[in-house]
């Protein structure tokens, strides 16, 4: 038999429900403002078990007490998650939209993710497949520039942007600068550091970034082009913003960051930093754990599309289908859709598929991702002995496909 | 037919292998220092396919070029991961220990995790089950205080520490302070903020922390006890260290942080912060994605034990078997073992199992986790109408089991 709820926190009396001095003071009310909604896909044996799991989420993610211990106080009760919709989602799975008072997130992305999925992430068979915020929660979130930022930076319109990757890790900075020079000469629109280039002793950030920026600027002067180099500014917690700001001081016009390494909130902090006024490309390193089990974690579109866009990415890199990773066509298209779907006044961002982006697939990829995308082409460009010619050939194919 | 390797980065000549000006200058050599080792569990159809996947990891996590495009340059070749050991690991799975040059991590935990698992995390059927660093990489990592820090803070020896959780979210600060007072009177050794208490308008950090600290201090004066309150200092990127420092200024003698929300490196930054000289308890919120698929992600012992210990946790909270989460006994014992196994001179830390920590299981749990552990007891203590009596009863049971 369940115990009657008791407010253990009443300052005067442990049996104070209904005559709470705090409530009676009238200066505090249960939060009753806008709510955000999380869609969970729940695996269960039957509909009743699924509903019980969803009810559990409402408690687990908020007061974290069993239902029979909910203190009965309106202040606490107002905090509980609330099931707004439910429905079947294929064999053995159900979907629940659960809303939470916006106040539970306290205006912090870290806490928003905590309420959405903190403890529940540890329960197998529950997957986040949607995250919808009311307009009141948009402040401080979202991309700084979005897709338009890439257009402005490169001056390229009417076709997807071509982004090559500066590699390999291990190559000294002077050689990487030479690689970048050839890519820029060949007409790459963007050149991103490989995400493995950090601040290693064999290729320090302080040496690499100015050298590559200079080489790309020289190539731009030769060709009349406007290639943009994106240094990887993923860095330890204390140095993340300083590294991003330093890159901008050195002349970088866009940056690469891996939010799986910095935390999602590191990306948000960069997007909101007045001294980092350039587009940000998010790399998926160390985010794979979230999507590998289709019954748990966060789905591809919500993670790489919705969540990274909310956190401030202007482009989101993900492994394209047909490359060496296992994302499906449907998952990739879901990410691209999430980059663009309306979220209040939030700018659309660039899907940046990488892997299997070969000239032969240009028409297919253009049809799939549209013009407002970044095509990430890595190792393939380094095949053969003329890097610039490879870039040039790819760019011609893309231009032809869009003409 | 594979293309011959070409060094696209040679400043003078694209066919420069064997007569590289950079190498000949003699002031740069391939890094040849200590190596760290990552153990991967690889799912495959057969041994050859598993080996091919492991070979692929060696490239993917370093130069990120296909094998036939490896530039042939000793600088780059020295960077490749190296398979050190391999063996079967049950039906359809193999284990590979792959070592990487310590220099690839550049002295940064963010980059260490990137090399260990960045892109490979996106490939299903590969799981990290071990991470071993040479002594040269221990600098800047590891717990500040370890298990001894909890003993010093509480003055308790010879038995596990009892940690209760301050909740529910939604309760105003004065009421939470009252909850804490009763827990402290009842003999809780530690009282942690529920991880859902952040800086919400209905219970701000600035109001909650001083009130709870004061209530616990008053209870300690009454009882002669030494209960320690752990404010949750999980916070946005820009405010994380400031919030931790502020809690310490206010008198907090230990802190709670959720590295899944701050990023692993946020925890490390706190552990290395001279102004945060107190033990840190790591909460597993938003880390579940890593363990939910047994074929991918990171295994329980490596994630909650090894990795969080390296990142600087002094205690690691995880859901105990028999509670409302799905961790097995073996997984929980693996975490506890990883908290204590020798890593150079790195201090052992406290396993902090939570969930199902009932008085009836005291003997079993003591046998499983030993005395050097923190028992996390949450909602169960709030059952009935006398919180202090519930704490007292649990403490008596624990003391009796250890006497």
Short mmCIF file of N, CA and C in Angstrom, two decimals, chain B residues 24-175:
data_model
loop_
_atom_site.label_atom_id
_atom_site.label_comp_id
_atom_site.label_asym_id
_atom_site.label_seq_id
_atom_site.Cartn_x
_atom_site.Cartn_y
_atom_site.Cartn_z
N UNK B 24 64.77 16.23 -44.63
CA UNK B 24 66.22 16.42 -44.75
C UNK B 24 66.72 17.53 -43.84
N UNK B 25 65.84 18.48 -43.56
CA UNK B 25 66.25 19.57 -42.67
C UNK B 25 66.64 19.02 -41.30
N UNK B 26 66.13 17.84 -40.98
CA UNK B 26 66.63 17.13 -39.80
C UNK B 26 66.09 17.63 -38.48
N UNK B 27 65.37 18.72 -38.51
CA UNK B 27 64.88 19.26 -37.24
C UNK B 27 63.50 18.73 -36.88
N UNK B 28 62.99 17.86 -37.68
CA UNK B 28 61.69 17.25 -37.36
C UNK B 28 61.83 15.76 -37.56
N UNK B 29 61.39 15.03 -36.62
CA UNK B 29 61.39 13.58 -36.82
C UNK B 29 60.02 13.06 -36.50
N UNK B 30 59.74 11.89 -37.00
CA UNK B 30 58.48 11.25 -36.66
C UNK B 30 58.45 11.07 -35.15
N UNK B 31 57.32 11.37 -34.54
CA UNK B 31 57.24 11.19 -33.09
C UNK B 31 57.49 9.72 -32.75
N UNK B 32 58.27 9.51 -31.77
CA UNK B 32 58.66 8.14 -31.45
C UNK B 32 58.68 7.95 -29.95
N UNK B 33 57.72 8.56 -29.28
CA UNK B 33 57.72 8.54 -27.83
C UNK B 33 56.82 7.47 -27.27
N UNK B 34 56.33 7.68 -26.06
CA UNK B 34 55.42 6.72 -25.43
C UNK B 34 54.12 6.60 -26.20
N UNK B 35 53.47 5.47 -26.03
CA UNK B 35 52.22 5.21 -26.74
C UNK B 35 51.12 4.87 -25.75
N UNK B 36 49.89 5.26 -26.08
CA UNK B 36 48.75 4.82 -25.29
C UNK B 36 48.00 3.75 -26.06
N UNK B 37 47.23 2.95 -25.33
CA UNK B 37 46.58 1.78 -25.93
C UNK B 37 45.08 1.82 -25.71
N UNK B 38 44.35 1.55 -26.76
CA UNK B 38 42.90 1.46 -26.69
C UNK B 38 42.50 0.04 -27.06
N UNK B 39 41.66 -0.57 -26.24
CA UNK B 39 41.17 -1.91 -26.57
C UNK B 39 39.78 -1.78 -27.19
N UNK B 40 39.64 -2.33 -28.39
CA UNK B 40 38.37 -2.29 -29.11
C UNK B 40 37.81 -3.70 -29.21
N UNK B 41 36.51 -3.81 -29.00
CA UNK B 41 35.81 -5.06 -29.28
C UNK B 41 35.13 -4.86 -30.62
N UNK B 42 35.45 -5.72 -31.58
CA UNK B 42 35.00 -5.54 -32.95
C UNK B 42 34.10 -6.70 -33.36
N UNK B 43 32.90 -6.37 -33.79
CA UNK B 43 31.97 -7.38 -34.29
C UNK B 43 32.25 -7.58 -35.78
N UNK B 44 32.33 -8.83 -36.20
CA UNK B 44 32.60 -9.11 -37.62
C UNK B 44 32.10 -10.50 -37.96
N UNK B 45 32.03 -10.77 -39.26
CA UNK B 45 31.58 -12.08 -39.72
C UNK B 45 32.64 -13.15 -39.47
N UNK B 46 33.89 -12.76 -39.61
CA UNK B 46 34.97 -13.71 -39.39
C UNK B 46 36.23 -12.96 -39.00
N UNK B 47 37.26 -13.73 -38.72
CA UNK B 47 38.50 -13.16 -38.21
C UNK B 47 39.14 -12.20 -39.21
N UNK B 48 39.09 -12.53 -40.47
CA UNK B 48 39.70 -11.65 -41.48
C UNK B 48 38.97 -10.31 -41.57
N UNK B 49 37.65 -10.40 -41.52
CA UNK B 49 36.90 -9.14 -41.57
C UNK B 49 37.18 -8.30 -40.32
N UNK B 50 37.29 -8.97 -39.18
CA UNK B 50 37.59 -8.25 -37.95
C UNK B 50 38.95 -7.56 -38.07
N UNK B 51 39.92 -8.29 -38.60
CA UNK B 51 41.26 -7.71 -38.76
C UNK B 51 41.22 -6.51 -39.72
N UNK B 52 40.44 -6.63 -40.77
CA UNK B 52 40.32 -5.52 -41.71
C UNK B 52 39.69 -4.30 -41.03
N UNK B 53 38.71 -4.57 -40.15
CA UNK B 53 38.09 -3.45 -39.43
C UNK B 53 39.09 -2.80 -38.47
N UNK B 54 39.92 -3.64 -37.85
CA UNK B 54 40.93 -3.10 -36.93
C UNK B 54 41.99 -2.31 -37.69
N UNK B 55 42.39 -2.83 -38.85
CA UNK B 55 43.34 -2.08 -39.69
C UNK B 55 42.74 -0.72 -40.04
N UNK B 56 41.47 -0.74 -40.37
CA UNK B 56 40.77 0.50 -40.71
C UNK B 56 40.79 1.49 -39.55
N UNK B 57 40.62 1.00 -38.32
CA UNK B 57 40.67 1.89 -37.16
C UNK B 57 42.02 2.60 -37.09
N UNK B 58 43.08 1.86 -37.38
CA UNK B 58 44.44 2.44 -37.31
C UNK B 58 44.58 3.65 -38.23
N UNK B 59 43.90 3.60 -39.37
CA UNK B 59 43.94 4.72 -40.32
C UNK B 59 42.89 5.78 -39.96
N UNK B 60 41.68 5.32 -39.69
CA UNK B 60 40.56 6.24 -39.45
C UNK B 60 40.86 7.20 -38.30
N UNK B 61 41.49 6.68 -37.27
CA UNK B 61 41.69 7.49 -36.06
C UNK B 61 42.95 8.35 -36.13
N UNK B 62 43.67 8.26 -37.23
CA UNK B 62 44.92 9.04 -37.30
C UNK B 62 44.96 9.83 -38.61
N UNK B 63 45.53 9.25 -39.66
CA UNK B 63 45.69 10.04 -40.88
C UNK B 63 44.38 10.18 -41.65
N UNK B 64 43.41 9.34 -41.36
CA UNK B 64 42.08 9.40 -42.00
C UNK B 64 42.18 9.44 -43.52
N UNK B 65 43.07 8.64 -44.05
CA UNK B 65 43.15 8.43 -45.49
C UNK B 65 43.10 6.93 -45.72
N UNK B 66 42.60 6.49 -46.86
CA UNK B 66 42.67 5.05 -47.16
C UNK B 66 44.14 4.61 -47.21
N UNK B 67 44.36 3.33 -46.96
CA UNK B 67 45.72 2.81 -46.88
C UNK B 67 46.53 3.12 -48.13
N UNK B 68 45.89 3.06 -49.28
CA UNK B 68 46.65 3.26 -50.52
C UNK B 68 47.01 4.73 -50.74
N UNK B 69 46.46 5.62 -49.93
CA UNK B 69 46.82 7.04 -50.05
C UNK B 69 47.73 7.51 -48.93
N UNK B 70 48.14 6.60 -48.06
CA UNK B 70 49.08 6.97 -47.01
C UNK B 70 50.31 7.52 -47.71
N UNK B 71 50.74 8.73 -47.37
CA UNK B 71 51.70 9.41 -48.22
C UNK B 71 53.08 8.78 -48.29
N UNK B 72 53.35 7.77 -47.49
CA UNK B 72 54.65 7.13 -47.57
C UNK B 72 55.72 7.88 -46.80
N UNK B 73 55.38 9.04 -46.33
CA UNK B 73 56.33 9.86 -45.58
C UNK B 73 56.47 9.32 -44.17
N UNK B 74 57.71 9.20 -43.68
CA UNK B 74 57.89 8.65 -42.33
C UNK B 74 57.16 9.46 -41.27
N UNK B 75 57.02 10.76 -41.48
CA UNK B 75 56.31 11.59 -40.51
C UNK B 75 54.87 11.12 -40.34
N UNK B 76 54.21 10.89 -41.45
CA UNK B 76 52.82 10.46 -41.39
C UNK B 76 52.71 9.01 -40.96
N UNK B 77 53.60 8.18 -41.48
CA UNK B 77 53.51 6.75 -41.18
C UNK B 77 53.66 6.49 -39.68
N UNK B 78 54.50 7.29 -39.03
CA UNK B 78 54.71 7.12 -37.58
C UNK B 78 53.47 7.42 -36.77
N UNK B 79 52.50 8.07 -37.39
CA UNK B 79 51.29 8.49 -36.70
C UNK B 79 50.24 7.40 -36.69
N UNK B 80 50.33 6.48 -37.60
CA UNK B 80 49.31 5.43 -37.72
C UNK B 80 49.14 4.64 -36.42
N UNK B 81 47.89 4.27 -36.12
CA UNK B 81 47.66 3.34 -35.04
C UNK B 81 48.32 2.01 -35.36
N UNK B 82 48.64 1.25 -34.31
CA UNK B 82 49.37 -0.01 -34.49
C UNK B 82 48.69 -1.11 -33.70
N UNK B 83 48.35 -2.19 -34.38
CA UNK B 83 47.72 -3.31 -33.67
C UNK B 83 48.78 -4.04 -32.86
N UNK B 84 48.56 -4.09 -31.54
CA UNK B 84 49.55 -4.69 -30.65
C UNK B 84 49.16 -6.12 -30.27
N UNK B 85 47.87 -6.34 -30.11
CA UNK B 85 47.40 -7.67 -29.74
C UNK B 85 46.05 -7.89 -30.36
N UNK B 86 45.73 -9.16 -30.61
CA UNK B 86 44.38 -9.47 -31.06
C UNK B 86 43.97 -10.84 -30.55
N UNK B 87 42.66 -11.02 -30.43
CA UNK B 87 42.18 -12.31 -29.94
C UNK B 87 40.67 -12.38 -30.07
N UNK B 88 40.15 -13.58 -30.01
CA UNK B 88 38.70 -13.75 -30.10
C UNK B 88 38.05 -13.27 -28.81
N UNK B 89 36.79 -12.87 -28.92
CA UNK B 89 36.07 -12.38 -27.74
C UNK B 89 34.62 -12.84 -27.83
N UNK B 90 34.43 -14.14 -27.79
CA UNK B 90 33.08 -14.68 -27.89
C UNK B 90 32.67 -14.81 -29.34
N UNK B 91 31.45 -15.33 -29.54
CA UNK B 91 31.00 -15.58 -30.92
C UNK B 91 30.86 -14.29 -31.71
N UNK B 92 31.51 -14.24 -32.87
CA UNK B 92 31.32 -13.10 -33.77
C UNK B 92 31.98 -11.82 -33.32
N UNK B 93 32.92 -11.90 -32.38
CA UNK B 93 33.58 -10.68 -31.92
C UNK B 93 35.05 -10.94 -31.63
N UNK B 94 35.86 -9.92 -31.83
CA UNK B 94 37.29 -10.01 -31.61
C UNK B 94 37.76 -8.79 -30.83
N UNK B 95 38.85 -8.95 -30.10
CA UNK B 95 39.43 -7.84 -29.37
C UNK B 95 40.75 -7.43 -29.98
N UNK B 96 40.96 -6.16 -30.11
CA UNK B 96 42.22 -5.63 -30.63
C UNK B 96 42.73 -4.55 -29.69
N UNK B 97 43.98 -4.65 -29.33
CA UNK B 97 44.61 -3.55 -28.62
C UNK B 97 45.39 -2.76 -29.68
N UNK B 98 45.03 -1.52 -29.83
CA UNK B 98 45.69 -0.65 -30.81
C UNK B 98 46.38 0.47 -30.06
N UNK B 99 47.66 0.68 -30.38
CA UNK B 99 48.39 1.74 -29.71
C UNK B 99 48.56 2.93 -30.64
N UNK B 100 48.63 4.10 -30.01
CA UNK B 100 48.84 5.35 -30.74
C UNK B 100 49.97 6.12 -30.06
N UNK B 101 50.71 6.84 -30.85
CA UNK B 101 51.74 7.71 -30.30
C UNK B 101 51.09 8.72 -29.37
N UNK B 102 51.63 8.87 -28.17
CA UNK B 102 51.07 9.82 -27.20
C UNK B 102 50.99 11.23 -27.81
N UNK B 103 51.90 11.54 -28.71
CA UNK B 103 51.91 12.89 -29.30
C UNK B 103 50.64 13.19 -30.08
N UNK B 104 49.96 12.16 -30.57
CA UNK B 104 48.73 12.42 -31.32
C UNK B 104 47.68 13.11 -30.46
N UNK B 105 47.75 12.90 -29.13
CA UNK B 105 46.78 13.51 -28.23
C UNK B 105 47.18 14.93 -27.84
N UNK B 106 48.42 15.30 -28.12
CA UNK B 106 48.85 16.68 -27.87
C UNK B 106 48.61 17.17 -26.45
N UNK B 107 48.60 16.26 -25.49
CA UNK B 107 48.43 16.68 -24.10
C UNK B 107 47.03 17.17 -23.75
N UNK B 108 46.04 16.84 -24.59
CA UNK B 108 44.68 17.32 -24.36
C UNK B 108 43.72 16.13 -24.24
N UNK B 109 42.89 16.12 -23.21
CA UNK B 109 41.93 15.03 -23.05
C UNK B 109 40.93 15.01 -24.20
N UNK B 110 40.51 16.17 -24.66
CA UNK B 110 39.60 16.23 -25.80
C UNK B 110 40.19 15.48 -26.99
N UNK B 111 41.45 15.74 -27.27
CA UNK B 111 42.08 15.13 -28.43
C UNK B 111 42.41 13.65 -28.17
N UNK B 112 42.71 13.30 -26.94
CA UNK B 112 42.92 11.89 -26.59
C UNK B 112 41.66 11.09 -26.91
N UNK B 113 40.51 11.60 -26.52
CA UNK B 113 39.26 10.90 -26.80
C UNK B 113 38.97 10.88 -28.30
N UNK B 114 39.37 11.93 -28.98
CA UNK B 114 39.19 12.01 -30.42
C UNK B 114 40.00 10.91 -31.13
N UNK B 115 41.25 10.75 -30.72
CA UNK B 115 42.08 9.70 -31.33
C UNK B 115 41.56 8.33 -30.94
N UNK B 116 41.14 8.17 -29.70
CA UNK B 116 40.69 6.85 -29.25
C UNK B 116 39.41 6.44 -29.96
N UNK B 117 38.50 7.39 -30.23
CA UNK B 117 37.17 6.96 -30.62
C UNK B 117 36.39 7.94 -31.49
N UNK B 118 36.97 9.09 -31.85
CA UNK B 118 36.23 10.14 -32.54
C UNK B 118 35.35 9.65 -33.68
N UNK B 119 35.94 9.37 -34.82
CA UNK B 119 35.14 8.90 -35.96
C UNK B 119 34.65 7.47 -35.78
N UNK B 120 35.48 6.65 -35.16
CA UNK B 120 35.12 5.24 -35.04
C UNK B 120 33.86 5.06 -34.20
N UNK B 121 33.55 6.01 -33.33
CA UNK B 121 32.30 5.92 -32.56
C UNK B 121 31.10 5.88 -33.48
N UNK B 122 31.26 6.37 -34.70
CA UNK B 122 30.15 6.41 -35.64
C UNK B 122 29.98 5.11 -36.41
N UNK B 123 30.87 4.15 -36.17
CA UNK B 123 30.78 2.87 -36.89
C UNK B 123 30.21 1.81 -35.97
N UNK B 124 29.03 1.30 -36.28
CA UNK B 124 28.40 0.30 -35.40
C UNK B 124 29.27 -0.94 -35.26
N UNK B 125 29.15 -1.59 -34.13
CA UNK B 125 29.86 -2.86 -33.93
C UNK B 125 31.31 -2.70 -33.52
N UNK B 126 31.68 -1.51 -33.04
CA UNK B 126 33.02 -1.32 -32.47
C UNK B 126 32.83 -0.66 -31.11
N UNK B 127 33.37 -1.28 -30.06
CA UNK B 127 33.16 -0.78 -28.71
C UNK B 127 34.51 -0.64 -28.01
N UNK B 128 34.71 0.46 -27.32
CA UNK B 128 35.92 0.63 -26.51
C UNK B 128 35.74 -0.14 -25.20
N UNK B 129 36.67 -1.03 -24.92
CA UNK B 129 36.60 -1.81 -23.67
C UNK B 129 37.87 -1.67 -22.85
N UNK B 130 38.73 -0.74 -23.23
CA UNK B 130 39.94 -0.52 -22.44
C UNK B 130 40.67 0.72 -22.91
N UNK B 131 41.30 1.41 -21.98
CA UNK B 131 42.06 2.63 -22.30
C UNK B 131 43.23 2.70 -21.33
N UNK B 132 44.43 2.55 -21.85
CA UNK B 132 45.61 2.51 -20.99
C UNK B 132 46.63 3.54 -21.42
N UNK B 133 46.98 4.40 -20.48
CA UNK B 133 47.91 5.48 -20.80
C UNK B 133 49.27 5.20 -20.19
N UNK B 134 50.33 5.56 -20.89
CA UNK B 134 51.66 5.46 -20.28
C UNK B 134 51.79 6.55 -19.21
N UNK B 135 52.73 6.33 -18.30
CA UNK B 135 52.91 7.27 -17.18
C UNK B 135 53.12 8.70 -17.67
N UNK B 136 53.76 8.83 -18.83
CA UNK B 136 54.04 10.17 -19.35
C UNK B 136 52.77 10.95 -19.65
N UNK B 137 51.66 10.25 -19.80
CA UNK B 137 50.40 10.96 -20.11
C UNK B 137 49.53 11.20 -18.88
N UNK B 138 50.02 10.82 -17.71
CA UNK B 138 49.19 11.00 -16.51
C UNK B 138 49.14 12.44 -16.04
N UNK B 139 50.15 13.21 -16.41
CA UNK B 139 50.19 14.61 -15.94
C UNK B 139 48.92 15.33 -16.38
N UNK B 140 48.32 16.02 -15.45
CA UNK B 140 47.12 16.79 -15.79
C UNK B 140 45.85 15.98 -15.78
N UNK B 141 45.96 14.67 -15.51
CA UNK B 141 44.78 13.81 -15.45
C UNK B 141 44.67 13.19 -14.06
N UNK B 142 43.53 12.55 -13.82
CA UNK B 142 43.35 11.81 -12.58
C UNK B 142 42.66 12.62 -11.51
N UNK B 143 42.18 11.91 -10.48
CA UNK B 143 41.45 12.57 -9.40
C UNK B 143 42.36 13.47 -8.57
N UNK B 144 41.80 14.56 -8.08
CA UNK B 144 42.56 15.43 -7.19
C UNK B 144 42.76 14.81 -5.83
N UNK B 145 41.74 14.05 -5.36
CA UNK B 145 41.80 13.56 -3.98
C UNK B 145 41.48 12.06 -3.87
N UNK B 146 40.60 11.60 -4.73
CA UNK B 146 40.26 10.19 -4.68
C UNK B 146 39.45 9.83 -3.44
N UNK B 147 39.38 8.55 -3.14
CA UNK B 147 38.60 8.06 -2.00
C UNK B 147 39.02 8.74 -0.71
N UNK B 148 40.32 8.99 -0.57
CA UNK B 148 40.82 9.60 0.67
C UNK B 148 40.19 10.97 0.91
N UNK B 149 39.85 11.66 -0.19
CA UNK B 149 39.23 12.98 -0.05
C UNK B 149 37.89 12.92 0.66
N UNK B 150 37.14 11.85 0.39
CA UNK B 150 35.83 11.70 1.05
C UNK B 150 36.01 11.34 2.52
N UNK B 151 37.02 10.54 2.82
CA UNK B 151 37.30 10.19 4.22
C UNK B 151 37.69 11.45 5.00
N UNK B 152 38.56 12.26 4.39
CA UNK B 152 39.00 13.48 5.07
C UNK B 152 37.84 14.44 5.29
N UNK B 153 37.02 14.61 4.24
CA UNK B 153 35.93 15.58 4.32
C UNK B 153 34.91 15.20 5.40
N UNK B 154 34.64 13.91 5.53
CA UNK B 154 33.58 13.47 6.45
C UNK B 154 34.11 12.98 7.79
N UNK B 155 35.38 12.61 7.81
CA UNK B 155 35.94 12.03 9.04
C UNK B 155 35.47 10.62 9.30
N UNK B 156 34.81 10.01 8.33
CA UNK B 156 34.26 8.66 8.52
C UNK B 156 35.24 7.62 8.00
N UNK B 157 35.50 6.61 8.79
CA UNK B 157 36.36 5.52 8.31
C UNK B 157 35.72 4.19 8.65
N UNK B 158 36.19 3.16 8.01
CA UNK B 158 35.77 1.80 8.39
C UNK B 158 34.41 1.38 7.86
N UNK B 159 33.78 2.20 7.06
CA UNK B 159 32.50 1.79 6.47
C UNK B 159 32.24 2.65 5.23
N UNK B 160 31.32 2.18 4.37
CA UNK B 160 30.94 3.00 3.22
C UNK B 160 30.27 4.28 3.70
N UNK B 161 30.37 5.33 2.91
CA UNK B 161 29.70 6.58 3.23
C UNK B 161 28.27 6.53 2.71
N UNK B 162 27.37 7.13 3.47
CA UNK B 162 25.97 7.19 3.05
C UNK B 162 25.71 8.58 2.47
N UNK B 163 25.27 8.58 1.23
CA UNK B 163 24.98 9.83 0.54
C UNK B 163 23.51 9.88 0.18
N UNK B 164 22.81 10.88 0.66
CA UNK B 164 21.41 11.05 0.27
C UNK B 164 21.32 12.15 -0.80
N UNK B 165 20.16 12.20 -1.44
CA UNK B 165 19.98 13.14 -2.56
C UNK B 165 18.90 14.15 -2.21
N UNK B 166 19.24 15.42 -2.38
CA UNK B 166 18.33 16.51 -2.06
C UNK B 166 17.37 16.70 -3.22
N UNK B 167 16.10 16.49 -2.98
CA UNK B 167 15.10 16.58 -4.03
C UNK B 167 13.76 16.79 -3.37
N UNK B 168 12.69 17.04 -4.07
CA UNK B 168 12.56 17.06 -5.53
C UNK B 168 12.82 18.43 -6.15
N UNK B 169 13.20 18.38 -7.45
CA UNK B 169 13.18 19.57 -8.27
C UNK B 169 11.78 20.19 -8.15
N UNK B 170 11.72 21.48 -8.01
CA UNK B 170 10.44 22.17 -7.89
C UNK B 170 10.23 22.70 -6.49
N UNK B 171 10.88 22.06 -5.53
CA UNK B 171 10.75 22.50 -4.14
C UNK B 171 11.58 23.78 -3.96
N UNK B 172 11.02 24.77 -3.29
CA UNK B 172 11.78 26.01 -3.09
C UNK B 172 12.97 25.79 -2.16
N UNK B 173 13.92 26.69 -2.24
CA UNK B 173 15.16 26.55 -1.48
C UNK B 173 14.94 26.40 0.03
N UNK B 174 14.03 27.17 0.65
CA UNK B 174 13.87 27.01 2.11
C UNK B 174 13.43 25.60 2.48
N UNK B 175 12.59 25.01 1.64
CA UNK B 175 12.11 23.65 1.94
C UNK B 175 13.22 22.63 1.71
#
